[in-house]
XYZ file of N, CA and C in Angstrom:
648
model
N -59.946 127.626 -117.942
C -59.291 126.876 -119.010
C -60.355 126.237 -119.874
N -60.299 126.503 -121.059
C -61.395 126.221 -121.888
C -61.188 124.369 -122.131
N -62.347 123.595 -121.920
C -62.407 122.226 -122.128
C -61.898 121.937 -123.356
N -61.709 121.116 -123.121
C -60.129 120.285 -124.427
C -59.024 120.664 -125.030
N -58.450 122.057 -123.942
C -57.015 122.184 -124.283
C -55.957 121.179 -124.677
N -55.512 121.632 -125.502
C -54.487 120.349 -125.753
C -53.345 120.988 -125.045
N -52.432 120.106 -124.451
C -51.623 120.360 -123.849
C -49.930 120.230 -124.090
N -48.690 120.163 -124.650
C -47.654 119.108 -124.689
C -46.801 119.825 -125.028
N -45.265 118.935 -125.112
C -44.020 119.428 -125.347
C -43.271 119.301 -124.063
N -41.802 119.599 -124.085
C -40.931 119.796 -123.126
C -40.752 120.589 -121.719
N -40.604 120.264 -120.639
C -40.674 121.414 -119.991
C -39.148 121.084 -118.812
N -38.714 122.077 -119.358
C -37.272 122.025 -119.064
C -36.481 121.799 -117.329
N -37.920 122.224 -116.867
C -37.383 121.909 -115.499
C -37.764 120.869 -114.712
N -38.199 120.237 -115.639
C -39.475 119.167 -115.138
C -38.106 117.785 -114.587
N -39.036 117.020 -113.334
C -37.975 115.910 -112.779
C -38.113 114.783 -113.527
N -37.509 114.221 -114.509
C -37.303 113.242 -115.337
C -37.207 111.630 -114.434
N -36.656 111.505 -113.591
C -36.225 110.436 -113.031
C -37.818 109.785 -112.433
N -38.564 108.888 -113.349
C -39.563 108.596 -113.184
C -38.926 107.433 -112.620
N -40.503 106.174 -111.791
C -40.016 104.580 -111.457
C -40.466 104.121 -112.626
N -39.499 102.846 -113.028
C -39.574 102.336 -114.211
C -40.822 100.887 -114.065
N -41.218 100.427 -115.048
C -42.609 99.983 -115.026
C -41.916 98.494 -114.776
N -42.380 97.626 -113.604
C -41.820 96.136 -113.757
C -42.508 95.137 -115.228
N -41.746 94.444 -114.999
C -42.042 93.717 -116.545
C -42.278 91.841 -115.320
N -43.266 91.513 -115.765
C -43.686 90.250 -114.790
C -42.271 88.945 -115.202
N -41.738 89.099 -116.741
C -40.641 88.018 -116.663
C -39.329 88.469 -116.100
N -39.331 89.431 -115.183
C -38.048 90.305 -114.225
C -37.700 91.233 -114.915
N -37.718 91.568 -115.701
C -36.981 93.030 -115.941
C -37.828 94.629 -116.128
N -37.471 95.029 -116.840
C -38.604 96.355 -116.437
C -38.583 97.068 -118.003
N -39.784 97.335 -118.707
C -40.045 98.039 -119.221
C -39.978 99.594 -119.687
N -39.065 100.134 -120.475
C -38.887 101.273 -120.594
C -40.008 101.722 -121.159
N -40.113 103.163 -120.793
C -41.422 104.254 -121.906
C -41.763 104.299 -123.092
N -42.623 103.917 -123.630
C -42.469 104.027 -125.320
C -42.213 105.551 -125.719
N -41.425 104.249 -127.179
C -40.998 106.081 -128.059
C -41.727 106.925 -128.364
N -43.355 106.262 -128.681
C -44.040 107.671 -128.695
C -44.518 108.337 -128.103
N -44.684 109.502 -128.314
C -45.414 110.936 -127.525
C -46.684 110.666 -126.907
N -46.723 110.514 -125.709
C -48.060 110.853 -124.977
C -48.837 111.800 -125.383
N -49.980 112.210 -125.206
C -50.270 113.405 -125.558
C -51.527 113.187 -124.226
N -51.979 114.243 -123.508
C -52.534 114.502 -122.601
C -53.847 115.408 -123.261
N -54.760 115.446 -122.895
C -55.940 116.371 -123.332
C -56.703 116.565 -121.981
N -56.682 117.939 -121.299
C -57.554 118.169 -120.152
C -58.883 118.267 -120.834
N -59.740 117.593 -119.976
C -60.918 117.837 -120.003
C -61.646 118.483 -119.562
N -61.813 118.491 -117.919
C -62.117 119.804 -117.475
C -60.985 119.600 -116.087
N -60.817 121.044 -115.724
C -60.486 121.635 -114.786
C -61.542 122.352 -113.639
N -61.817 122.059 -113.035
C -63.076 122.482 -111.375
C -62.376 122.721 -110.031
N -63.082 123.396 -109.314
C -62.132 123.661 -107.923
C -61.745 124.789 -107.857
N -61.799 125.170 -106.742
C -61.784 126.439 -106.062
C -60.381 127.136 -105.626
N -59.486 126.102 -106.190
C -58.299 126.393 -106.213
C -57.715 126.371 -107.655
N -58.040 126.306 -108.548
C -57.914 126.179 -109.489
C -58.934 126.965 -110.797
N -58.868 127.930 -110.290
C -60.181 128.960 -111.494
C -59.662 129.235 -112.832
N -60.558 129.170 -113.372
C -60.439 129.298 -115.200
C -59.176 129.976 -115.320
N -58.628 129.660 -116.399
C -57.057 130.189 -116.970
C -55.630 129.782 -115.588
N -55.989 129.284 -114.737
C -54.667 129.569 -113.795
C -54.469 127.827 -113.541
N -54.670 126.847 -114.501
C -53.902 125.698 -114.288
C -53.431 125.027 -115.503
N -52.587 124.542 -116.327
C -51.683 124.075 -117.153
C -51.184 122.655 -116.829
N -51.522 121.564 -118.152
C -50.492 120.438 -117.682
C -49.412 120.567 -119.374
N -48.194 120.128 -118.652
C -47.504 119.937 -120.211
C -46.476 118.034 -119.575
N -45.853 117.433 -120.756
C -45.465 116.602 -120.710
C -44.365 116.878 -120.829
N -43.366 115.984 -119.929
C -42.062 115.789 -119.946
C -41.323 115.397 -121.398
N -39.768 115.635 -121.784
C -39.455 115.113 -122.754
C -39.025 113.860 -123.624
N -39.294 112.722 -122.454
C -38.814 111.308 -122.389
C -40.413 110.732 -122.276
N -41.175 111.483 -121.527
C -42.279 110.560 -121.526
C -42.778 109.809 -120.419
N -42.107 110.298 -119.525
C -42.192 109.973 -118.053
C -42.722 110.572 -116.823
N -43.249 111.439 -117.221
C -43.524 112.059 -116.065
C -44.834 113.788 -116.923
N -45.403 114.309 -116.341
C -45.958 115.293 -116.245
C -46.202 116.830 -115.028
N -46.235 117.736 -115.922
C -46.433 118.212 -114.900
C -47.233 118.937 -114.883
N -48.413 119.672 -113.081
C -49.294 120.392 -113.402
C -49.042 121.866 -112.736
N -49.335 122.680 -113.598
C -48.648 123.965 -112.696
C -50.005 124.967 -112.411
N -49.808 125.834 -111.606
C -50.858 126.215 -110.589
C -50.911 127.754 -110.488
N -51.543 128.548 -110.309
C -50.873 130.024 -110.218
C -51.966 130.802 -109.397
N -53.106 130.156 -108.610
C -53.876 130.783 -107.704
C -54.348 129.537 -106.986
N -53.765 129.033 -105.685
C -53.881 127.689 -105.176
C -53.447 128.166 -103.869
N -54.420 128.551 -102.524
C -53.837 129.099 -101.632
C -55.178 129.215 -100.589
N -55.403 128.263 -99.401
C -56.134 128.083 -98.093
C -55.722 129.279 -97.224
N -56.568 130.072 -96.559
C -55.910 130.242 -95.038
C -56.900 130.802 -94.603
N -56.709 130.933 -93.098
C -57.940 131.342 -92.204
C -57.395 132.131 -91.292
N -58.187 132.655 -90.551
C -57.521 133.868 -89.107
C -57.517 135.363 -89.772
N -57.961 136.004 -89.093
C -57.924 137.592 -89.488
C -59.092 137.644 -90.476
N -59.265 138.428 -91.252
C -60.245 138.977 -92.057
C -60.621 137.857 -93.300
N -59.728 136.232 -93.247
C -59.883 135.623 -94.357
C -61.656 134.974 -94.575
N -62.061 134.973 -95.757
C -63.326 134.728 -96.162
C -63.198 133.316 -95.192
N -64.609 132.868 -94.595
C -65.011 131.591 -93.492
C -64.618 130.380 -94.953
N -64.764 130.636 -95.967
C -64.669 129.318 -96.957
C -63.333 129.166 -97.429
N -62.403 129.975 -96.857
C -61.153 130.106 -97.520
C -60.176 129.401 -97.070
N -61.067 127.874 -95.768
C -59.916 127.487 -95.335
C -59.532 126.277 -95.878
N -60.154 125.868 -96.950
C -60.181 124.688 -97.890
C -60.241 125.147 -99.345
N -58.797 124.738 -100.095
C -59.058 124.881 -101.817
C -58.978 123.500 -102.136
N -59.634 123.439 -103.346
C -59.079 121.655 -104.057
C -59.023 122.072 -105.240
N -58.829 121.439 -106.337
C -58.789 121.362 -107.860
C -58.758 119.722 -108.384
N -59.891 119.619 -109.005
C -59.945 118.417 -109.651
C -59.011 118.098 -111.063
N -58.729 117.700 -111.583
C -58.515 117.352 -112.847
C -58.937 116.570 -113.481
N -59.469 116.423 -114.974
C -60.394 115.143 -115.407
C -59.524 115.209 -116.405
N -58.579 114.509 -117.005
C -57.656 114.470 -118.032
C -57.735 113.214 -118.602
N -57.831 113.089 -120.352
C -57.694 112.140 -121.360
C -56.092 112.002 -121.673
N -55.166 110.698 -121.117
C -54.156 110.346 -121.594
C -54.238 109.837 -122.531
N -53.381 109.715 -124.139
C -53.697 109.196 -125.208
C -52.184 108.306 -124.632
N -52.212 106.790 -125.234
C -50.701 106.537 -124.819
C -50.443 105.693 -126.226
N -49.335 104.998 -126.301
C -49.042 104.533 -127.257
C -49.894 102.621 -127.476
N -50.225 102.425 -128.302
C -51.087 101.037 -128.432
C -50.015 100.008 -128.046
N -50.702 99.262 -127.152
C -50.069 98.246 -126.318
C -49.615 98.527 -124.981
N -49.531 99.665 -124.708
C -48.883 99.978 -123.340
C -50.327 100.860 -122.115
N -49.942 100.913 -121.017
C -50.319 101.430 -120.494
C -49.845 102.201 -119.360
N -50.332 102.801 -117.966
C -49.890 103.751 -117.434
C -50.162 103.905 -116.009
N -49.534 103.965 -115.123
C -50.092 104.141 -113.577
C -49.091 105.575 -113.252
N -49.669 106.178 -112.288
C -48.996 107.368 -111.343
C -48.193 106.588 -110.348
N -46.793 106.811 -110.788
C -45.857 106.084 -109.510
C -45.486 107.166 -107.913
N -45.448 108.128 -108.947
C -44.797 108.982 -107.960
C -45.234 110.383 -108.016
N -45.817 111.475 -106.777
C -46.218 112.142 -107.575
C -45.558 113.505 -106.160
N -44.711 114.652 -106.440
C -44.085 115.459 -106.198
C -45.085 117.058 -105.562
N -45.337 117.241 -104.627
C -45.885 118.484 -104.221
C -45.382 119.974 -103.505
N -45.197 120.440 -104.260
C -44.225 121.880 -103.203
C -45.265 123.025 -103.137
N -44.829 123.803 -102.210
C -45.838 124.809 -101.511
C -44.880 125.739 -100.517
N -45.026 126.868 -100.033
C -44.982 127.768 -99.026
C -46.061 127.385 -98.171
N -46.207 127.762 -96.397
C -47.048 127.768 -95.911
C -46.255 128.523 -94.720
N -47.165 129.103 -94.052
C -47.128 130.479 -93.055
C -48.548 129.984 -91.755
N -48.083 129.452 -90.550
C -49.160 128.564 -89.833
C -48.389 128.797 -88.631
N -49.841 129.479 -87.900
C -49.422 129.995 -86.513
C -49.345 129.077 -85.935
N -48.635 129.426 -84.448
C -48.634 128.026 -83.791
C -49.764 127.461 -82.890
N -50.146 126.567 -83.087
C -51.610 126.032 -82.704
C -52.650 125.637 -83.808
N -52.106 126.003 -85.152
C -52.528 125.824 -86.335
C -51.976 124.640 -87.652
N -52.748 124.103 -88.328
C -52.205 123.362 -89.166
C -52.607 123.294 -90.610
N -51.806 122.437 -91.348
C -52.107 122.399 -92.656
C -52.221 120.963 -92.929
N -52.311 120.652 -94.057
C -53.002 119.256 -94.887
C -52.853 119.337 -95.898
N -52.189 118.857 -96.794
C -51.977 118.877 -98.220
C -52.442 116.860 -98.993
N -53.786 117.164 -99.348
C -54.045 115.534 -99.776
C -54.510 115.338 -101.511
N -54.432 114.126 -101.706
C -54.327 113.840 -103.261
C -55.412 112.734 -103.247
N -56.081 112.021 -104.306
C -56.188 111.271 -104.693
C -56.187 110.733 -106.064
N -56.403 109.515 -106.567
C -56.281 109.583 -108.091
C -56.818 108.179 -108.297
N -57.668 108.456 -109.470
C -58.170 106.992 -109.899
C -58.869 107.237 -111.469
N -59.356 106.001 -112.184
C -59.726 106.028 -113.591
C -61.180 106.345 -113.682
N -61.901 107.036 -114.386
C -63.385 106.992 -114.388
C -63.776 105.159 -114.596
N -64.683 105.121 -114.030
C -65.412 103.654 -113.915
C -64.914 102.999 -113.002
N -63.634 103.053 -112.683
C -62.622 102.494 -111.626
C -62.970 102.441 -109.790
N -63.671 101.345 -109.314
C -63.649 101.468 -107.668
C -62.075 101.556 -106.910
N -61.558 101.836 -108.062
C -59.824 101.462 -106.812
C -58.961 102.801 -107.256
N -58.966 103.128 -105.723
C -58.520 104.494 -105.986
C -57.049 104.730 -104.834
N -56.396 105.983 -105.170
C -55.203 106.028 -104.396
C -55.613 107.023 -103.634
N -55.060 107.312 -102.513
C -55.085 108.944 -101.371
C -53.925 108.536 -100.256
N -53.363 110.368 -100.894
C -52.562 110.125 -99.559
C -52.650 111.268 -99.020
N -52.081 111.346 -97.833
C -52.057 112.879 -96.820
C -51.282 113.262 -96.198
N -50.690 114.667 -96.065
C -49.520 114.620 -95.640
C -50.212 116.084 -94.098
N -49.565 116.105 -93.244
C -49.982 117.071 -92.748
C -48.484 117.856 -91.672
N -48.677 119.610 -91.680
C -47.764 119.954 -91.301
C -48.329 121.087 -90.005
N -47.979 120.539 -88.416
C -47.689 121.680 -87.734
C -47.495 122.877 -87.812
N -48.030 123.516 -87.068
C -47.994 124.766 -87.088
C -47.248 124.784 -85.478
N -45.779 125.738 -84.834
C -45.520 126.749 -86.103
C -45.139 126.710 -87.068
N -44.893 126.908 -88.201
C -44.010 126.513 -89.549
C -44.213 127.943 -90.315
N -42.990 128.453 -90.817
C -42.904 129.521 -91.825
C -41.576 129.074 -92.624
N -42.163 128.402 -93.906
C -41.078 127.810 -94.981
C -41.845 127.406 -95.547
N -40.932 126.672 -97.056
C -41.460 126.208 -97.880
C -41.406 124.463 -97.422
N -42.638 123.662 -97.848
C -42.872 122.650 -97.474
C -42.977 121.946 -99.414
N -42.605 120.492 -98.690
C -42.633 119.619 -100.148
C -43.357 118.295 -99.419
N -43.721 117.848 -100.553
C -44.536 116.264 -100.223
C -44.355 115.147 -100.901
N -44.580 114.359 -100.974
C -44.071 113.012 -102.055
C -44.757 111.766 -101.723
N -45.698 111.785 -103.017
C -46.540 110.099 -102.655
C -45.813 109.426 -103.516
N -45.648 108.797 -103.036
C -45.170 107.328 -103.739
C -45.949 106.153 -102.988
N -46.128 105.098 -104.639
C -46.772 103.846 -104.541
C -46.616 102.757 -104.447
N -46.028 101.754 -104.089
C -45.732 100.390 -104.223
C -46.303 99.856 -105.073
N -45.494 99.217 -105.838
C -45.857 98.343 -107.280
C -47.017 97.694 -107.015
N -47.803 97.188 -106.210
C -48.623 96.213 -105.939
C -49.769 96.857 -105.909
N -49.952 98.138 -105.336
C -50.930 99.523 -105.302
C -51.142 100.265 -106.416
N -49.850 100.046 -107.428
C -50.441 101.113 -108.737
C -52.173 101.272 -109.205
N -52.431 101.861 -109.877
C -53.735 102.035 -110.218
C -53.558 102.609 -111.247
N -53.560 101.076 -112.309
C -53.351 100.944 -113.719
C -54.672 101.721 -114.502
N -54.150 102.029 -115.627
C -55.358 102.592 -116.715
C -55.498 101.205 -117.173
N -56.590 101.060 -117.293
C -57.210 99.787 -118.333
C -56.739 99.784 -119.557
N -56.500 98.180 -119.790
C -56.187 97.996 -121.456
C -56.706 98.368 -122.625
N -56.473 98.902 -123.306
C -57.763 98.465 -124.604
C -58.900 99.485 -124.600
N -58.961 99.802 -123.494
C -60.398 101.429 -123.059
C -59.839 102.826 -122.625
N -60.570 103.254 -123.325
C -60.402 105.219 -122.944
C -61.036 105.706 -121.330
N -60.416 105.272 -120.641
C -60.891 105.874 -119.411
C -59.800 107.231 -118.932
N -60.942 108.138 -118.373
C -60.417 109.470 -118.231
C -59.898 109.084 -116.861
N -58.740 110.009 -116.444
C -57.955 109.950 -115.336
C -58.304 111.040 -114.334
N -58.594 110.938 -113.370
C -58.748 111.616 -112.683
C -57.871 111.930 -111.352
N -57.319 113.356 -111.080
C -56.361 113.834 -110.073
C -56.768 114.481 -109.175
N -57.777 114.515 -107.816
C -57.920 115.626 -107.248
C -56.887 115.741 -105.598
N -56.586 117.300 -105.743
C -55.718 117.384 -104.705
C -56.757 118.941 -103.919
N -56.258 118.393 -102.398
C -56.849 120.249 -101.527
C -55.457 120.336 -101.064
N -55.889 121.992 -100.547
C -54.661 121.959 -99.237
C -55.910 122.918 -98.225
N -55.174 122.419 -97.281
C -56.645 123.001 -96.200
C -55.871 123.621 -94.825
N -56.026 124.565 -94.451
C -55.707 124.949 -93.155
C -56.743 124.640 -92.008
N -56.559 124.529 -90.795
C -57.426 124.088 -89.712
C -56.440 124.977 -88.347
N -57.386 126.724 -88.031
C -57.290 126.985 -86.979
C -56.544 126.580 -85.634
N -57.156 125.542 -85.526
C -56.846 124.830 -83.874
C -57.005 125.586 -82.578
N -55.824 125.774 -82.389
C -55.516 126.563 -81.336
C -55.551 127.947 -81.008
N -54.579 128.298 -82.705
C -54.079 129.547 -83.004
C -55.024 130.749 -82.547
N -54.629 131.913 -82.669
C -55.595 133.337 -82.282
C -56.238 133.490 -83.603
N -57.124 133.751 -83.385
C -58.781 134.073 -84.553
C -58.001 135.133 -85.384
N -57.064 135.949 -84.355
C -56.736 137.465 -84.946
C -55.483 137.219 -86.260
N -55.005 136.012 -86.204
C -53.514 136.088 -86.878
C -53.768 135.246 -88.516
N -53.436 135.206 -88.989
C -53.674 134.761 -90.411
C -52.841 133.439 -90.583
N -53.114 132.146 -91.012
C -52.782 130.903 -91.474
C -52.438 130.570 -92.986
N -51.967 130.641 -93.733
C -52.026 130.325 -94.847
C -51.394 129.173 -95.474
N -51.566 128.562 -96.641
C -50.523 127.326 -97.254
C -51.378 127.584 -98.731
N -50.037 127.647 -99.704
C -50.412 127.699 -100.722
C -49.468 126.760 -101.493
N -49.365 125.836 -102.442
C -48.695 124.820 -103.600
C -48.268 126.129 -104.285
N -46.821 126.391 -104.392
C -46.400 127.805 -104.852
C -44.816 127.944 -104.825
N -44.550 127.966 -105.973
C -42.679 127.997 -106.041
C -42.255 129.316 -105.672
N -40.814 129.653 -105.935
C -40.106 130.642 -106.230
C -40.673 132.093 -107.031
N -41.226 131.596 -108.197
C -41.954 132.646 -109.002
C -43.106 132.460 -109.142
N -43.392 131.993 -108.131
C -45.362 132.345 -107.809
C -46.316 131.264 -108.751
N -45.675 129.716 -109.423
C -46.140 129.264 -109.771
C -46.403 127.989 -109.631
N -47.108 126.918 -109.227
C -47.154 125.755 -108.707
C -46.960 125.065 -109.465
N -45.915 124.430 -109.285
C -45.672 122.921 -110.589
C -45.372 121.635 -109.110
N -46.374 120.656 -109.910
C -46.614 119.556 -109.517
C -46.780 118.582 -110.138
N -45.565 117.869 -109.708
C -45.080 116.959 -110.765
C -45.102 115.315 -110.625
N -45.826 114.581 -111.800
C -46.287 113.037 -111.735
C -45.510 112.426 -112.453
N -44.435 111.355 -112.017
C -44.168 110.352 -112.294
C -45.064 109.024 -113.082
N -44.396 108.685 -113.917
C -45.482 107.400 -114.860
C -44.989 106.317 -115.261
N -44.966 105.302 -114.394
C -44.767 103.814 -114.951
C -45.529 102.730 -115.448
N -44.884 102.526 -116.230
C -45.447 101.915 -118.112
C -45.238 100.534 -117.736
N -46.135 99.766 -118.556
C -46.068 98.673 -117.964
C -46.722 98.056 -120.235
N -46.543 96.720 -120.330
C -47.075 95.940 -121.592
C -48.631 95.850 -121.282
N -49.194 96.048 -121.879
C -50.719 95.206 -121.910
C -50.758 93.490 -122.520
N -51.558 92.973 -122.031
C -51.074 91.190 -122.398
C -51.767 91.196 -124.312
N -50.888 90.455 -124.469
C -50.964 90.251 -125.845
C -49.963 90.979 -126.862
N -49.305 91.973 -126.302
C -48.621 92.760 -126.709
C -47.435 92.034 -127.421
């Protein structure tokens, strides 16, 4: 993906029902009317190779999503020794509307995975602002045996968000792996987990609650 794609518009299947941003005199802040606009910066990761990752914006303004189309760990049988860990970074410029700002409330992960028994998977995230020491991670991990599709869901407590700064352009940063780990399983049988829908494409989808900047 060539650096500074611009990205945006509607995407019809995307989950709208973002958490709404608290407002400190009790009530809560809706999304501003204007258009976000997102600008990737770069895309890196071994799960994520040139041309096969996409973000576009929801139509309310709430949410994003990143979709995926070669994102897939596994080990056992003939798989390459490095193939049992993918990640993909994201370094993305949110533009938002003046006065407001932005935290990841909620953020949606689906995948297939195929994990012998004695074998496992790991699907982890983190996310934080360039310059920023305060960062989020979460981890989800799934037994093996398992042959289905698996989903994940971080969610943050208001008190944990990890606000974009007021007033400054700090780039956002998203990195997620999914990793298989052997264990037990036979050397001979194949493990896999890949972030991967119905039609072979990974959409992973971020929730965004908006909050006033002071002075506003």
């Amino acid at each position: 993906m060539a650096s500074g794609l611009l990205l945006g518009g509607a995407v019809a299947a995307l989950v709208t029902a973002a958490v709404p941003a608290h407002n400190p005199s009790g009530g809560f802040v809706d999304p501003p009317p204007d258009k976000i606009v997102i600008n990737v910066a770069t895309v890196n990761g071994s799960g994520c190779p040139a041309g096969t990752a996409a973000v576009a914006v929801s139509e309310d303004n709430t949410a994003f999503t990143v979709t995926y189309s070669d994102y897939l760990a596994q080990v056992g049988g003939n798989s390459d020794p490095t193939a049992f860990r993918k990640n993909c970074q994201l370094n993305l410029i949110v533009h938002v509307p003046q006065g407001f700002t932005y935290a990841i409330a909620e953020a949606d992960y689906r995948g297939f995975a195929s994990l012998q028994a004695g074998a496992s998977g790991v699907q982890r995230a983190s996310y934080y602002f360039q310059g920023s020491s305060q960062t989020a991670a979460k981890t989800h991990t799934f037994p093996g045996a398992f042959n289905d599709n698996w989903q994940a869901t971080d969610t943050t407590d208001w008190a944990q968000l990890v606000w974009a700064p007021c007033g400054v352009q700090r780039n956002f940063n998203i990195n997620t792996e999914v990793r298989v780990n052997a264990g037990t399983s036979s050397p001979s049988k194949v493990s896999f987990m890949t972030m991967d829908s119905t039609d072979g494409d990974i959409s992973t989808v971020y929730h965004m609650s908006w909050k006033e900047c002071p002075g506003k």
